[in-house]
Amino acid sequence: MSTPVDGDPLARERSHLASSRAALRAMREDVESLDISDVTANWVNAQILERQIGERIKALADLSHTPLFFGRLDYLHPPGADRAEGAAGERFYIGRRHVHDGGGDPMVIDWRAPVSQPFYRASRKDPLDVGLRRRFGYTGGDLTAYEDEHLSDPAEAAATSKLLQQEIERPRVGPMRDIVATIQPEQDEIVRSGLGGTVCVQGGPGTGKTAVGLHRVAYLLYAHRERLARTGTLVIGPNRSFLHYIEQVLPALGELSVRQATVDDLVAHVEVRGTDEAAAAVVKGDARMAEVLKRAVRSHVSMPTEPVVVVRGSRRWRVPAYELEEIVRELLDRDIRYGAAREALPQRIAHAVLVQMERSGEAPDDRVQDAVARNTAVKAAVKAVWPPVDPARLVLRLLTDADFLALHSEGVLTEDERKTILWAKVVRGVKSARWSAADAVLIDEATDLVQRTHSLGHVVLDEAQDLSPMQYRAVGRRCTTGSATVLGDLAQGTTPWSTRSWTEALSHLGKADGVIEELTAGFRVPTDVITYASRLLPHIAPGLTPVASVRENPGFFDVREVSGTADVVAACAESLRNEGSTGLIAADARVPALAEALAAAGIGHLAPGEETTYETRLTLVPASLAKGLEYDYVVLDEPQAVVEAEPDERTGLRRLYVSLTRAVSGLTVTHTAPLPHQLTQDPRSPRNP
């Protein structure tokens, strides 16, 4: 908080920024000066504390090009006070992290704190006791402008925030940035929703769903830090390029402990060296495979036919076969994990022996029961009745043994489906098998049937529309006792098994009670670009609400018929004359030729995920990796080739929709072949302002 003083308002705000940076530096120095030599009792605790201090120091870093605060709230009354008291309001600076002075008084309030919420939610209709909301504009790390909204003054006309528009339309160079200064009310509502519930966000291109998911993690870590420190958080993305693109968002908000992974990383029980035909991948990804695997795992249990005889000293204790069968059936009826039941079985047998001992007048204790459970005869019985199961070997047998697969998929899979997933070649063992990504998911399901998967406190699943039901189950296993944030766009599903409805997806995830929210306001894609791309919606996602761009700048948009790659390179050179990044997106098969043409023209380029430098501003993007990425300017090469690269037209059109909507400021479509007819049905011609 600060007290108004005479002078230039901008100078006062700059002074507060300088004081806040000095306070943050002092907070960091205080942590760096901590002496833990006499605090810890042993070297293990010392290492843990040293690591925690190191993480705290990193979290207090002052990023020179990242504004320490971006807004200010002047309350009419002290927050939480009785307004009838007539007490003067307080002033709060809203920023990415909390900063306090030497006396402990706050100079910058964390954007996640309750007192900061009106910065995102307050309006003239509902000012939330805020008299003034001030936004700040920065050039680099320097505060250069401010803009005021007098929310309690009915005479002041509502106007679009110029600084907000500038921040939204700021050039995209390098990895994804946070949107903490521009979060909109409908986004903030999702960000601040509670930890206990799962939220699914349907959002078209440019609606900020990825940023909302990441900021939700940051908010939950702030509001439930102790709990999530114990249980853990995880962000799941579609590929490594995407994760690299978003990896700096959470650290910029001071959160360093969130793990990031792909679904393939989660299920990496075997080395994936093979690929499936689409038809086989669809069957393997079907939720019915869970029942097939469950049957196959449980088939290893056999009913005992012989008694167990335990010899202890001069006494022999006999557990008859019928009693053993009762124990086994009880464990099966409880439907607990295969491995947990197998661990419980020797104790149950030992308990039956102890009952006989007690009836004979002995007084055995727990040590005797444990000794009986370890008896050779008991171990042999357990091995025969409930043998260990190796998940990878089980899946291998299902995929190579037609009779075994038929037995356990009877009434679940059709004969044609069984033939589709059976391997044609004989495989000697698990290590020599050419496992596919879908096979690894099956192994993960089988692994969970044997031993429970560890559950995290919260999982964010981005680009979820491309997951199969079995992949949803794999993610759901990682948050069985926690919650999830599911992000996606049904119109951007580009796999043969892509999500048909979010209700169905949440059911596979194990979160059927999750709330589905929809974001329809577009903050990234210019009006003309999203209007053009939306021509595809009736063909790829009928009934889905088109994105309505809220950007004032309609953006650059042009469709060009060209004669060859030289013209495509020229279009890239033209885009590079503008400020910001450029992405050249093309069908995967055309990427090598375009790379060669760019090299011949002396234009350097990066691959997706390498955008960490400001020197090279062009990225050559295979269409299969474009999802989730964004560039100021996009040159889209040969739309028809993007469509034809996919196994069917609908998937191809969805891939094209993704590619068309990666641009923030301008899109140039180049083609030699005719455009897909779905793009030419709108009579309006593209405009080139």
XYZ file of C-alpha atoms in Angstrom:
689
model
C 0.000 0.000 0.000
C 1.109 3.579 -0.580
C 0.012 7.085 0.340
C -0.723 9.661 -2.391
C 1.837 12.459 -2.649
C 2.013 15.614 -4.711
C 3.588 15.517 -8.139
C 3.276 13.759 -11.448
C 1.123 10.562 -11.102
C 3.343 8.590 -13.480
C 6.443 9.640 -11.535
C 4.800 8.469 -8.303
C 4.008 5.100 -9.818
C 7.561 4.753 -11.110
C 8.808 5.570 -7.650
C 6.600 2.867 -6.165
C 7.921 0.411 -8.766
C 11.525 1.244 -7.845
C 10.735 0.886 -4.135
C 8.974 -2.429 -4.763
C 11.920 -3.788 -6.729
C 14.239 -2.757 -3.906
C 11.964 -4.491 -1.397
C 11.910 -7.662 -3.480
C 15.695 -7.560 -3.706
C 15.872 -7.217 0.092
C 13.514 -10.200 0.506
C 15.788 -12.261 -1.722
C 18.924 -11.151 0.134
C 17.306 -12.092 3.461
C 16.780 -15.632 2.204
C 20.281 -15.827 0.694
C 21.800 -14.811 4.027
C 20.122 -17.588 6.017
C 22.617 -19.723 7.966
C 21.332 -23.283 8.411
C 24.540 -24.796 9.780
C 23.168 -25.046 13.320
C 19.527 -25.663 12.440
C 19.412 -29.198 11.073
C 20.140 -32.400 12.956
C 21.542 -34.411 10.046
C 22.814 -34.057 6.500
C 19.534 -35.321 4.958
C 17.507 -32.548 6.601
C 20.231 -30.072 5.678
C 20.000 -31.007 2.005
C 16.199 -30.763 2.032
C 16.278 -27.349 3.695
C 19.022 -26.169 1.362
C 16.939 -27.190 -1.652
C 13.871 -25.413 -0.260
C 15.885 -22.253 0.289
C 17.233 -22.490 -3.261
C 13.715 -22.770 -4.652
C 12.620 -19.796 -2.569
C 15.505 -17.722 -3.920
C 14.516 -18.620 -7.477
C 10.887 -17.736 -6.769
C 11.986 -14.267 -5.593
C 13.864 -13.507 -8.796
C 13.110 -10.080 -10.275
C 12.694 -10.627 -14.015
C 13.796 -7.364 -15.629
C 11.384 -7.561 -18.577
C 8.434 -8.774 -16.504
C 6.409 -6.046 -14.761
C 6.443 -6.470 -10.983
C 2.909 -5.096 -10.813
C 0.425 -4.387 -13.571
C -2.536 -2.833 -11.797
C -3.828 -0.877 -8.832
C -7.075 -0.974 -6.906
C -8.323 1.937 -4.821
C -11.042 0.652 -2.502
C -13.773 2.939 -1.237
C -13.661 1.191 2.158
C -11.184 -1.154 3.841
C -11.834 -4.690 2.478
C -14.019 -6.607 4.939
C -14.861 -3.521 7.014
C -18.303 -2.223 7.877
C -18.967 0.445 5.264
C -21.108 2.400 7.705
C -17.981 3.243 9.669
C -16.948 5.726 7.004
C -13.314 4.641 7.108
C -11.136 5.640 4.159
C -10.400 2.954 1.628
C -7.014 1.385 0.909
C -4.828 1.152 -2.157
C -3.354 -2.097 -3.412
C -0.875 -2.740 -6.226
C -1.627 -6.018 -7.985
C 1.287 -8.062 -9.312
C 2.670 -11.508 -10.044
C 3.885 -12.118 -6.489
C 3.703 -10.689 -2.995
C 6.292 -8.064 -2.039
C 6.579 -6.473 1.402
C 8.806 -3.800 2.862
C 11.166 -4.104 5.815
C 8.300 -3.665 8.260
C 6.228 -6.420 6.678
C 3.702 -4.076 5.032
C 2.668 -5.211 1.548
C 3.897 -3.156 -1.400
C 2.602 -5.541 -4.085
C -0.284 -7.948 -3.577
C -0.237 -11.352 -5.267
C -2.835 -11.470 -8.064
C -4.238 -14.645 -6.487
C -5.078 -13.046 -3.147
C -8.806 -12.461 -2.444
C -8.249 -8.686 -2.268
C -6.969 -8.788 -5.874
C -10.028 -10.488 -7.338
C -11.947 -7.255 -8.083
C -9.151 -6.265 -10.478
C -10.563 -8.949 -12.779
C -14.239 -8.971 -11.767
C -15.205 -5.378 -10.915
C -17.384 -3.451 -13.372
C -19.511 -0.315 -13.381
C -22.548 -2.524 -12.917
C -20.912 -4.227 -9.921
C -17.855 -2.223 -8.759
C -17.212 -4.507 -5.757
C -16.425 -1.425 -3.623
C -13.619 -0.376 -5.979
C -13.499 3.340 -6.680
C -10.624 3.251 -9.162
C -8.927 0.524 -11.179
C -5.631 1.542 -12.732
C -3.806 -0.439 -15.404
C -0.131 0.110 -16.164
C 1.664 0.011 -19.478
C 5.284 -1.076 -19.779
C 8.015 -0.862 -22.397
C 10.469 -3.600 -21.521
C 10.651 -3.348 -17.760
C 9.969 0.393 -17.614
C 6.589 1.751 -16.517
C 5.571 4.154 -19.290
C 1.794 4.639 -19.061
C -1.282 4.217 -16.941
C -5.010 4.144 -17.556
C -7.795 4.725 -15.037
C -11.348 3.439 -14.707
C -13.523 5.226 -12.140
C -15.915 2.387 -11.474
C -17.999 4.282 -8.900
C -18.525 7.344 -11.100
C -21.742 6.917 -13.107
C -20.903 9.995 -15.170
C -17.800 8.410 -16.673
C -18.590 6.506 -19.859
C -17.384 2.936 -20.177
C -14.590 2.550 -22.698
C -12.423 -0.268 -23.982
C -9.062 -0.338 -22.237
C -6.354 0.647 -24.707
C -3.626 -0.807 -22.492
C -5.557 -4.067 -22.238
C -5.857 -4.234 -26.018
C -2.156 -3.449 -26.444
C -1.201 -6.199 -24.010
C -3.456 -8.720 -25.765
C -2.078 -7.762 -29.200
C 1.572 -7.509 -28.097
C 3.936 -9.429 -30.444
C 4.557 -13.108 -29.649
C 8.296 -13.770 -29.676
C 9.724 -16.690 -27.734
C 7.841 -19.039 -25.394
C 4.267 -18.482 -24.222
C 3.747 -15.666 -21.705
C 1.410 -15.469 -18.761
C -1.856 -13.528 -19.153
C -2.064 -12.440 -15.540
C -2.561 -8.790 -16.508
C -5.357 -9.503 -18.993
C -7.441 -12.261 -17.395
C -11.101 -11.644 -18.214
C -14.003 -12.143 -15.777
C -15.192 -15.406 -17.379
C -11.605 -16.702 -17.346
C -11.039 -15.590 -13.749
C -14.108 -17.505 -12.633
C -12.545 -20.711 -13.966
C -9.081 -19.876 -12.615
C -10.409 -19.394 -9.067
C -12.751 -22.380 -8.977
C -12.118 -24.670 -6.014
C -9.635 -27.515 -5.730
C -12.308 -30.072 -4.909
C -14.028 -30.028 -8.296
C -12.967 -30.961 -11.810
C -13.459 -28.321 -14.508
C -13.590 -28.982 -18.255
C -13.026 -25.954 -20.502
C -14.228 -26.035 -24.107
C -12.546 -23.171 -25.897
C -11.973 -22.354 -29.534
C -8.674 -20.985 -30.888
C -7.407 -17.927 -29.073
C -9.851 -18.060 -26.162
C -7.007 -18.514 -23.688
C -7.900 -21.973 -22.420
C -4.263 -23.069 -22.045
C -3.381 -19.911 -20.144
C -6.479 -20.351 -17.977
C -5.389 -23.879 -17.095
C -1.862 -22.780 -16.155
C -3.085 -19.840 -14.110
C -5.542 -22.169 -12.371
C -2.592 -24.304 -11.255
C -0.825 -21.189 -9.970
C -3.962 -20.108 -8.111
C -4.511 -23.538 -6.542
C -0.884 -23.663 -5.395
C -1.428 -20.302 -3.716
C -4.746 -21.206 -2.095
C -3.863 -24.819 -1.156
C -0.067 -24.797 -1.066
C 0.429 -27.122 1.902
C -1.947 -29.762 0.569
C -0.596 -29.683 -2.988
C 2.969 -29.706 -1.700
C 2.158 -33.144 -0.271
C 0.096 -34.514 -3.149
C 1.733 -32.868 -6.159
C 0.553 -31.219 -9.379
C 1.057 -32.117 -13.024
C 0.536 -30.403 -16.380
C -0.008 -32.780 -19.305
C 0.473 -31.550 -22.873
C 0.240 -33.189 -26.302
C 3.948 -33.208 -27.173
C 7.383 -31.975 -26.137
C 7.252 -28.911 -28.423
C 4.070 -27.746 -26.720
C 5.493 -28.291 -23.221
C 8.627 -26.369 -24.154
C 6.444 -23.545 -25.442
C 4.500 -23.195 -22.154
C 7.245 -24.079 -19.668
C 8.072 -20.482 -18.645
C 4.525 -19.435 -17.695
C 4.440 -20.911 -14.187
C 8.029 -19.901 -13.248
C 7.143 -16.316 -14.261
C 4.381 -16.520 -11.659
C 6.812 -17.816 -9.041
C 5.744 -21.481 -9.251
C 8.698 -23.792 -9.840
C 7.479 -27.164 -8.563
C 4.915 -28.163 -11.193
C 5.938 -31.166 -13.254
C 5.141 -31.257 -16.987
C 4.725 -34.400 -19.078
C 2.986 -35.957 -22.064
C 0.640 -38.923 -21.790
C 3.390 -41.009 -23.401
C 5.711 -40.013 -20.547
C 3.176 -41.212 -17.986
C 2.841 -44.676 -19.513
C 6.483 -45.229 -20.439
C 6.696 -48.775 -19.040
C 8.239 -50.045 -22.285
C 10.184 -48.533 -25.143
C 7.838 -47.446 -27.940
C 9.367 -48.368 -31.283
C 6.344 -49.271 -33.393
C 3.211 -47.640 -34.753
C -0.333 -48.868 -35.226
C -2.619 -48.608 -38.183
C -5.464 -46.237 -37.358
C -8.008 -49.074 -37.087
C -5.860 -50.978 -34.569
C -5.156 -47.830 -32.532
C -8.884 -47.084 -32.321
C -9.666 -50.551 -30.919
C -6.735 -50.476 -28.491
C -7.826 -47.039 -27.313
C -11.436 -48.095 -26.762
C -12.590 -48.182 -23.125
C -13.783 -51.773 -23.642
C -10.138 -52.867 -23.533
C -10.191 -52.161 -19.788
C -12.664 -55.011 -19.317
C -10.571 -57.324 -21.513
C -7.488 -56.578 -19.437
C -9.346 -57.034 -16.167
C -10.563 -60.458 -17.252
C -7.084 -61.433 -18.423
C -5.479 -60.409 -15.138
C -8.038 -62.207 -12.965
C -7.753 -65.337 -15.116
C -4.422 -66.056 -13.448
C -6.219 -66.903 -10.204
C -7.074 -70.596 -9.870
C -9.139 -72.272 -7.184
C -7.123 -74.441 -4.748
C -7.597 -78.192 -5.006
C -5.164 -79.252 -2.276
C -5.021 -78.319 1.408
C -2.172 -76.319 2.934
C -0.287 -78.092 5.710
C 1.857 -75.912 7.970
C 4.415 -77.638 10.185
C 5.456 -75.800 13.355
C 7.622 -77.801 15.707
C 5.864 -81.100 16.387
C 2.448 -79.821 15.309
C 0.875 -79.885 11.849
C -1.884 -77.445 10.978
C -4.098 -78.213 8.011
C -6.218 -75.662 6.097
C -8.560 -77.658 3.832
C -9.038 -76.812 0.152
C -12.669 -75.709 0.622
C -11.597 -73.143 3.257
C -8.828 -71.889 0.980
C -11.392 -71.517 -1.814
C -13.610 -69.421 0.464
C -10.653 -67.117 1.176
C -9.828 -66.777 -2.533
C -13.433 -66.074 -3.547
C -13.763 -63.457 -0.822
C -10.697 -61.637 -2.123
C -12.028 -61.824 -5.689
C -15.408 -60.492 -4.599
C -13.775 -57.504 -2.935
C -12.414 -56.496 -6.366
C -9.224 -55.035 -4.939
C -5.967 -54.722 -6.890
C -4.509 -58.059 -7.987
C -1.212 -57.379 -6.232
C -2.865 -56.201 -3.016
C -5.012 -59.345 -2.912
C -1.951 -61.486 -3.540
C -0.204 -59.819 -0.587
C -3.284 -60.343 1.591
C -3.701 -64.049 0.743
C -0.821 -65.467 2.860
C -2.002 -63.419 5.839
C -5.537 -64.804 5.405
C -4.193 -68.351 5.289
C -2.047 -67.657 8.335
C -5.087 -66.292 10.153
C -6.958 -69.539 9.459
C -4.033 -71.422 11.027
C -4.029 -69.120 14.067
C -7.748 -69.765 14.602
C -6.952 -73.487 14.817
C -4.082 -72.774 17.223
C -6.340 -70.758 19.507
C -8.966 -73.523 19.480
C -6.308 -75.974 20.618
C -5.439 -73.789 23.600
C -2.409 -71.911 22.240
C -2.081 -68.121 22.412
C -0.319 -67.039 19.176
C 0.447 -63.366 18.527
C 1.080 -61.269 15.421
C 4.659 -62.518 15.173
C 3.389 -66.082 14.869
C 0.933 -65.040 12.146
C 3.725 -63.345 10.183
C 5.906 -66.438 10.557
C 3.103 -68.689 9.279
C 2.516 -66.335 6.333
C 6.183 -66.781 5.396
C 6.012 -70.566 5.723
C 7.214 -72.494 2.684
C 3.927 -74.361 2.289
C 1.925 -71.126 2.411
C 4.236 -69.463 -0.129
C 3.872 -72.440 -2.476
C 0.081 -72.328 -2.189
C -0.025 -68.586 -2.915
C 2.230 -69.010 -5.946
C -0.006 -71.756 -7.318
C -3.325 -70.058 -6.586
C -2.459 -66.378 -7.097
C 0.724 -66.195 -9.181
C 2.480 -62.871 -9.898
C 1.457 -61.089 -13.111
C 3.807 -59.078 -15.307
C 1.665 -56.415 -17.039
C 3.818 -56.172 -20.168
C 3.880 -59.959 -20.609
C 0.116 -60.068 -20.121
C -0.488 -57.476 -22.855
C 1.995 -59.214 -25.116
C 0.095 -62.473 -24.734
C -3.219 -60.766 -25.524
C -1.753 -59.277 -28.697
C -0.058 -62.468 -29.898
C -2.213 -65.347 -28.631
C -5.476 -65.443 -30.582
C -7.089 -67.990 -28.252
C -6.150 -66.053 -25.102
C -7.532 -62.823 -26.606
C -10.723 -64.520 -27.782
C -11.314 -66.062 -24.358
C -11.090 -62.779 -22.478
C -12.760 -60.518 -25.053
C -15.795 -62.736 -25.624
C -18.847 -60.482 -25.770
C -16.638 -57.375 -25.601
C -14.785 -57.258 -28.939
C -15.974 -58.543 -32.276
C -13.985 -61.106 -34.204
C -12.921 -58.430 -36.699
C -11.729 -56.186 -33.876
C -9.693 -59.024 -32.415
C -8.068 -59.652 -35.797
C -7.321 -55.937 -36.114
C -5.206 -55.765 -32.944
C -3.489 -59.165 -33.160
C 0.148 -58.984 -34.186
C 1.025 -60.819 -37.362
C 4.631 -61.560 -36.386
C 5.822 -63.909 -33.663
C 7.518 -62.024 -30.823
C 10.049 -63.728 -28.567
C 9.746 -61.462 -25.549
C 8.825 -58.120 -24.055
C 12.128 -56.444 -24.901
C 12.097 -57.470 -28.558
C 8.490 -56.371 -29.109
C 7.853 -53.285 -31.221
C 5.441 -51.652 -28.835
C 3.194 -48.843 -30.038
C 1.994 -45.839 -28.020
C -1.435 -47.491 -27.684
C 0.204 -50.689 -26.395
C 1.985 -48.701 -23.681
C -1.380 -47.356 -22.499
C -2.709 -50.928 -22.271
C 0.314 -51.904 -20.181
C -0.361 -48.942 -17.909
C -3.966 -50.118 -17.430
C -2.753 -53.625 -16.622
C -0.146 -52.218 -14.230
C -2.872 -50.374 -12.345
C -4.946 -53.559 -12.124
C -1.987 -55.168 -10.383
C -0.830 -52.228 -8.250
C -2.609 -48.926 -7.610
C -1.206 -45.887 -9.423
C -0.123 -42.972 -7.234
C -2.672 -40.142 -7.254
C -1.761 -36.449 -7.433
C -3.649 -33.528 -5.954
C -4.376 -31.807 -9.268
C -3.760 -32.516 -12.938
C -4.126 -30.127 -15.883
C -4.801 -31.925 -19.160
C -4.399 -29.717 -22.234
C -5.405 -30.458 -25.843
C -7.545 -33.198 -24.344
C -9.738 -33.599 -27.411
C -7.118 -35.847 -29.022
C -7.034 -38.481 -26.284
C -8.497 -41.951 -26.595
C -10.774 -43.309 -23.841
C -7.918 -45.491 -22.581
C -5.623 -42.458 -22.451
C -8.255 -40.604 -20.432
C -8.282 -43.537 -18.024
C -4.468 -43.346 -17.741
C -4.678 -39.657 -16.834
C -7.606 -40.260 -14.477
C -5.536 -42.796 -12.541
C -3.112 -39.967 -11.729
C -5.837 -37.952 -9.956
C -8.237 -40.500 -8.490
C -8.135 -38.747 -5.114
C -7.529 -35.297 -6.605
C -9.125 -33.077 -9.220
C -8.438 -32.099 -12.814
C -8.644 -29.196 -15.230
C -9.434 -30.480 -18.719
C -8.782 -28.127 -21.641
C -9.619 -28.602 -25.281
C -11.603 -27.812 -28.401
C -13.766 -30.484 -30.029
C -13.249 -28.778 -33.398
C -9.487 -29.341 -33.164
C -9.586 -33.102 -32.629
C -7.209 -34.603 -35.195
C -6.940 -38.260 -34.158
C -9.218 -41.060 -35.380
C -10.263 -41.593 -31.752
C -10.735 -37.890 -30.894
C -13.276 -36.900 -28.256
C -16.919 -36.800 -29.337
C -18.277 -35.058 -26.238
C -16.833 -33.685 -23.016
C -19.421 -35.559 -20.960
C -18.102 -38.818 -22.350
C -14.495 -37.723 -21.843
C -15.088 -36.830 -18.189
C -16.698 -40.229 -17.653
C -13.599 -42.005 -18.993
C -11.448 -39.746 -16.814
C -13.385 -40.892 -13.767
C -14.714 -37.375 -13.167
C -18.288 -37.662 -14.403
C -19.377 -34.919 -12.008
C -16.979 -32.398 -13.571
C -18.341 -29.003 -14.624
C -18.136 -28.064 -18.325
C -17.412 -24.398 -19.098
C -17.216 -22.779 -22.544
C -15.005 -19.867 -23.599
C -16.164 -18.156 -26.807
C -14.409 -14.772 -26.693
C -11.276 -14.827 -28.825
C -8.329 -12.770 -27.587
C -5.581 -14.108 -29.830
C -6.846 -14.675 -33.371
C -7.769 -11.555 -35.426
C -11.361 -11.126 -36.581
C -10.762 -11.730 -40.280
C -8.670 -14.826 -39.632
C -11.098 -16.518 -37.257
C -14.015 -15.658 -39.548
C -12.260 -17.373 -42.443
C -11.294 -20.437 -40.386
C -14.830 -20.712 -38.986
C -16.083 -21.634 -42.465
C -14.846 -25.118 -41.588
C -16.873 -25.461 -38.367
C -20.101 -26.782 -39.960
C -18.028 -29.600 -41.496
C -15.895 -30.508 -38.467
C -17.985 -29.643 -35.378
C -21.621 -28.893 -36.229
C -23.376 -26.986 -33.470
C -20.190 -25.690 -31.843
C -20.289 -21.953 -31.084
C -17.862 -20.040 -33.327
C -15.230 -17.917 -31.607
C -16.021 -14.191 -31.610
C -12.819 -12.151 -31.718
C -12.739 -9.203 -29.322
C -9.626 -7.695 -30.876
C -9.974 -4.191 -32.260
C -7.317 -4.812 -34.896
C -8.887 -7.004 -37.618
C -5.430 -8.281 -38.560
C -3.689 -8.865 -41.859
C -5.247 -11.576 -43.991
C -4.439 -12.645 -47.534
C -4.990 -15.700 -49.729
C -2.481 -16.006 -52.574
C -2.242 -18.387 -55.483
C 1.483 -18.936 -56.007
C 3.654 -20.715 -58.529
C 6.046 -22.552 -56.193
C 8.158 -22.603 -53.046
C 9.989 -19.413 -54.032
C 6.746 -17.483 -53.599
C 6.176 -19.142 -50.202
C 9.656 -18.058 -49.098
C 8.889 -14.532 -50.347
C 5.719 -14.495 -48.224
C 7.809 -15.467 -45.185
C 10.313 -12.705 -45.900
C 7.427 -10.254 -46.145
C 6.068 -11.348 -42.756
C 9.505 -11.070 -41.163
C 9.560 -7.373 -42.011
C 6.961 -6.974 -39.265
C 7.703 -7.020 -35.550
C 7.278 -10.374 -33.846
C 7.454 -14.039 -34.759
C 6.504 -15.854 -37.966
C 5.431 -19.459 -38.324
C 5.538 -21.236 -41.679
C 3.059 -24.107 -41.305
C 2.930 -26.870 -43.887
C 1.919 -30.490 -44.347
C 4.639 -32.647 -42.785
C 5.729 -34.099 -46.123
C 6.404 -30.625 -47.551
C 8.621 -29.480 -44.671
C 11.970 -30.773 -46.086
C 11.464 -28.990 -49.411
C 10.497 -25.761 -47.678
C 13.505 -26.017 -45.341
C 15.747 -26.373 -48.385
C 14.120 -23.360 -50.066
C 14.539 -21.197 -46.961
C 18.202 -22.184 -46.679
C 18.775 -21.351 -50.328
C 17.282 -17.904 -49.717
C 19.488 -17.379 -46.673
C 16.582 -17.268 -44.228
C 17.287 -19.008 -40.933
C 14.539 -20.912 -39.162
C 13.832 -22.910 -36.029
C 11.888 -26.067 -35.274
C 8.877 -25.961 -32.905
C 10.059 -25.816 -29.311
C 13.285 -23.995 -30.163
C 11.763 -20.511 -29.943
C 14.023 -19.252 -27.183
C 15.924 -16.608 -29.116
C 14.973 -13.241 -30.489
C 17.546 -13.429 -33.293
C 15.715 -16.083 -35.347
C 12.039 -15.213 -35.648
C 10.882 -17.802 -38.211
C 9.727 -21.266 -37.180
C 9.058 -24.005 -39.735
C 6.156 -25.969 -38.290
C 4.878 -29.374 -39.479
C 1.082 -29.182 -39.376
C 1.019 -32.199 -37.044
C 2.847 -30.140 -34.370
C 1.031 -26.814 -34.785
C -1.615 -27.427 -32.140
C -1.332 -25.121 -29.133
C 1.372 -22.919 -30.672
C 0.992 -19.284 -31.730
C 2.918 -16.813 -33.880
C 2.397 -13.156 -34.708
C 2.315 -13.949 -38.415
C 1.605 -17.267 -40.075
C 2.238 -18.351 -43.630
C 0.123 -21.437 -44.295
C 1.396 -23.469 -47.242
C -0.969 -25.573 -49.383
C -4.155 -26.080 -47.325
C -5.230 -28.976 -49.539
C -1.972 -30.810 -48.774
C -2.666 -30.397 -45.043
C -6.092 -31.991 -45.530
C -4.854 -34.828 -47.746
C -2.097 -35.781 -45.288
C -4.705 -37.138 -42.877
C -6.460 -40.524 -43.142
C -9.894 -38.975 -43.767
C -11.283 -35.631 -44.886
C -12.863 -34.645 -41.581
C -9.622 -35.162 -39.684
C -7.785 -33.279 -42.424
C -10.177 -30.333 -42.193
C -9.703 -30.257 -38.422
C -5.941 -30.199 -38.906
C -6.426 -27.319 -41.338
C -8.616 -25.478 -38.805
C -5.813 -25.772 -36.254
C -3.238 -24.494 -38.744
C -5.362 -21.540 -39.832
C -5.822 -20.326 -36.261
C -2.213 -20.044 -35.067
C -1.819 -16.380 -36.112
C -1.983 -13.467 -33.664
C -1.581 -10.544 -36.090
C -1.736 -11.814 -39.645
C -2.237 -14.847 -41.877
C -1.083 -15.442 -45.427
C -2.429 -18.553 -47.168
C -0.383 -19.679 -50.172
C -1.500 -22.369 -52.604
C -0.838 -23.811 -56.036
C -3.497 -26.535 -55.804
C -7.150 -25.498 -55.489
C -8.293 -24.663 -51.967
C -10.562 -27.139 -50.161
C -14.099 -26.327 -51.275
C -15.169 -25.889 -47.647
C -13.041 -22.711 -47.538
C -14.487 -21.246 -50.714
C -18.174 -21.545 -49.883
C -18.371 -18.159 -48.152
C -18.996 -15.533 -50.847
C -17.095 -12.867 -48.911
C -13.601 -12.348 -50.266
C -10.695 -11.972 -47.850
C -9.606 -8.467 -47.224
C -6.047 -7.292 -47.136
C -5.932 -4.059 -45.167
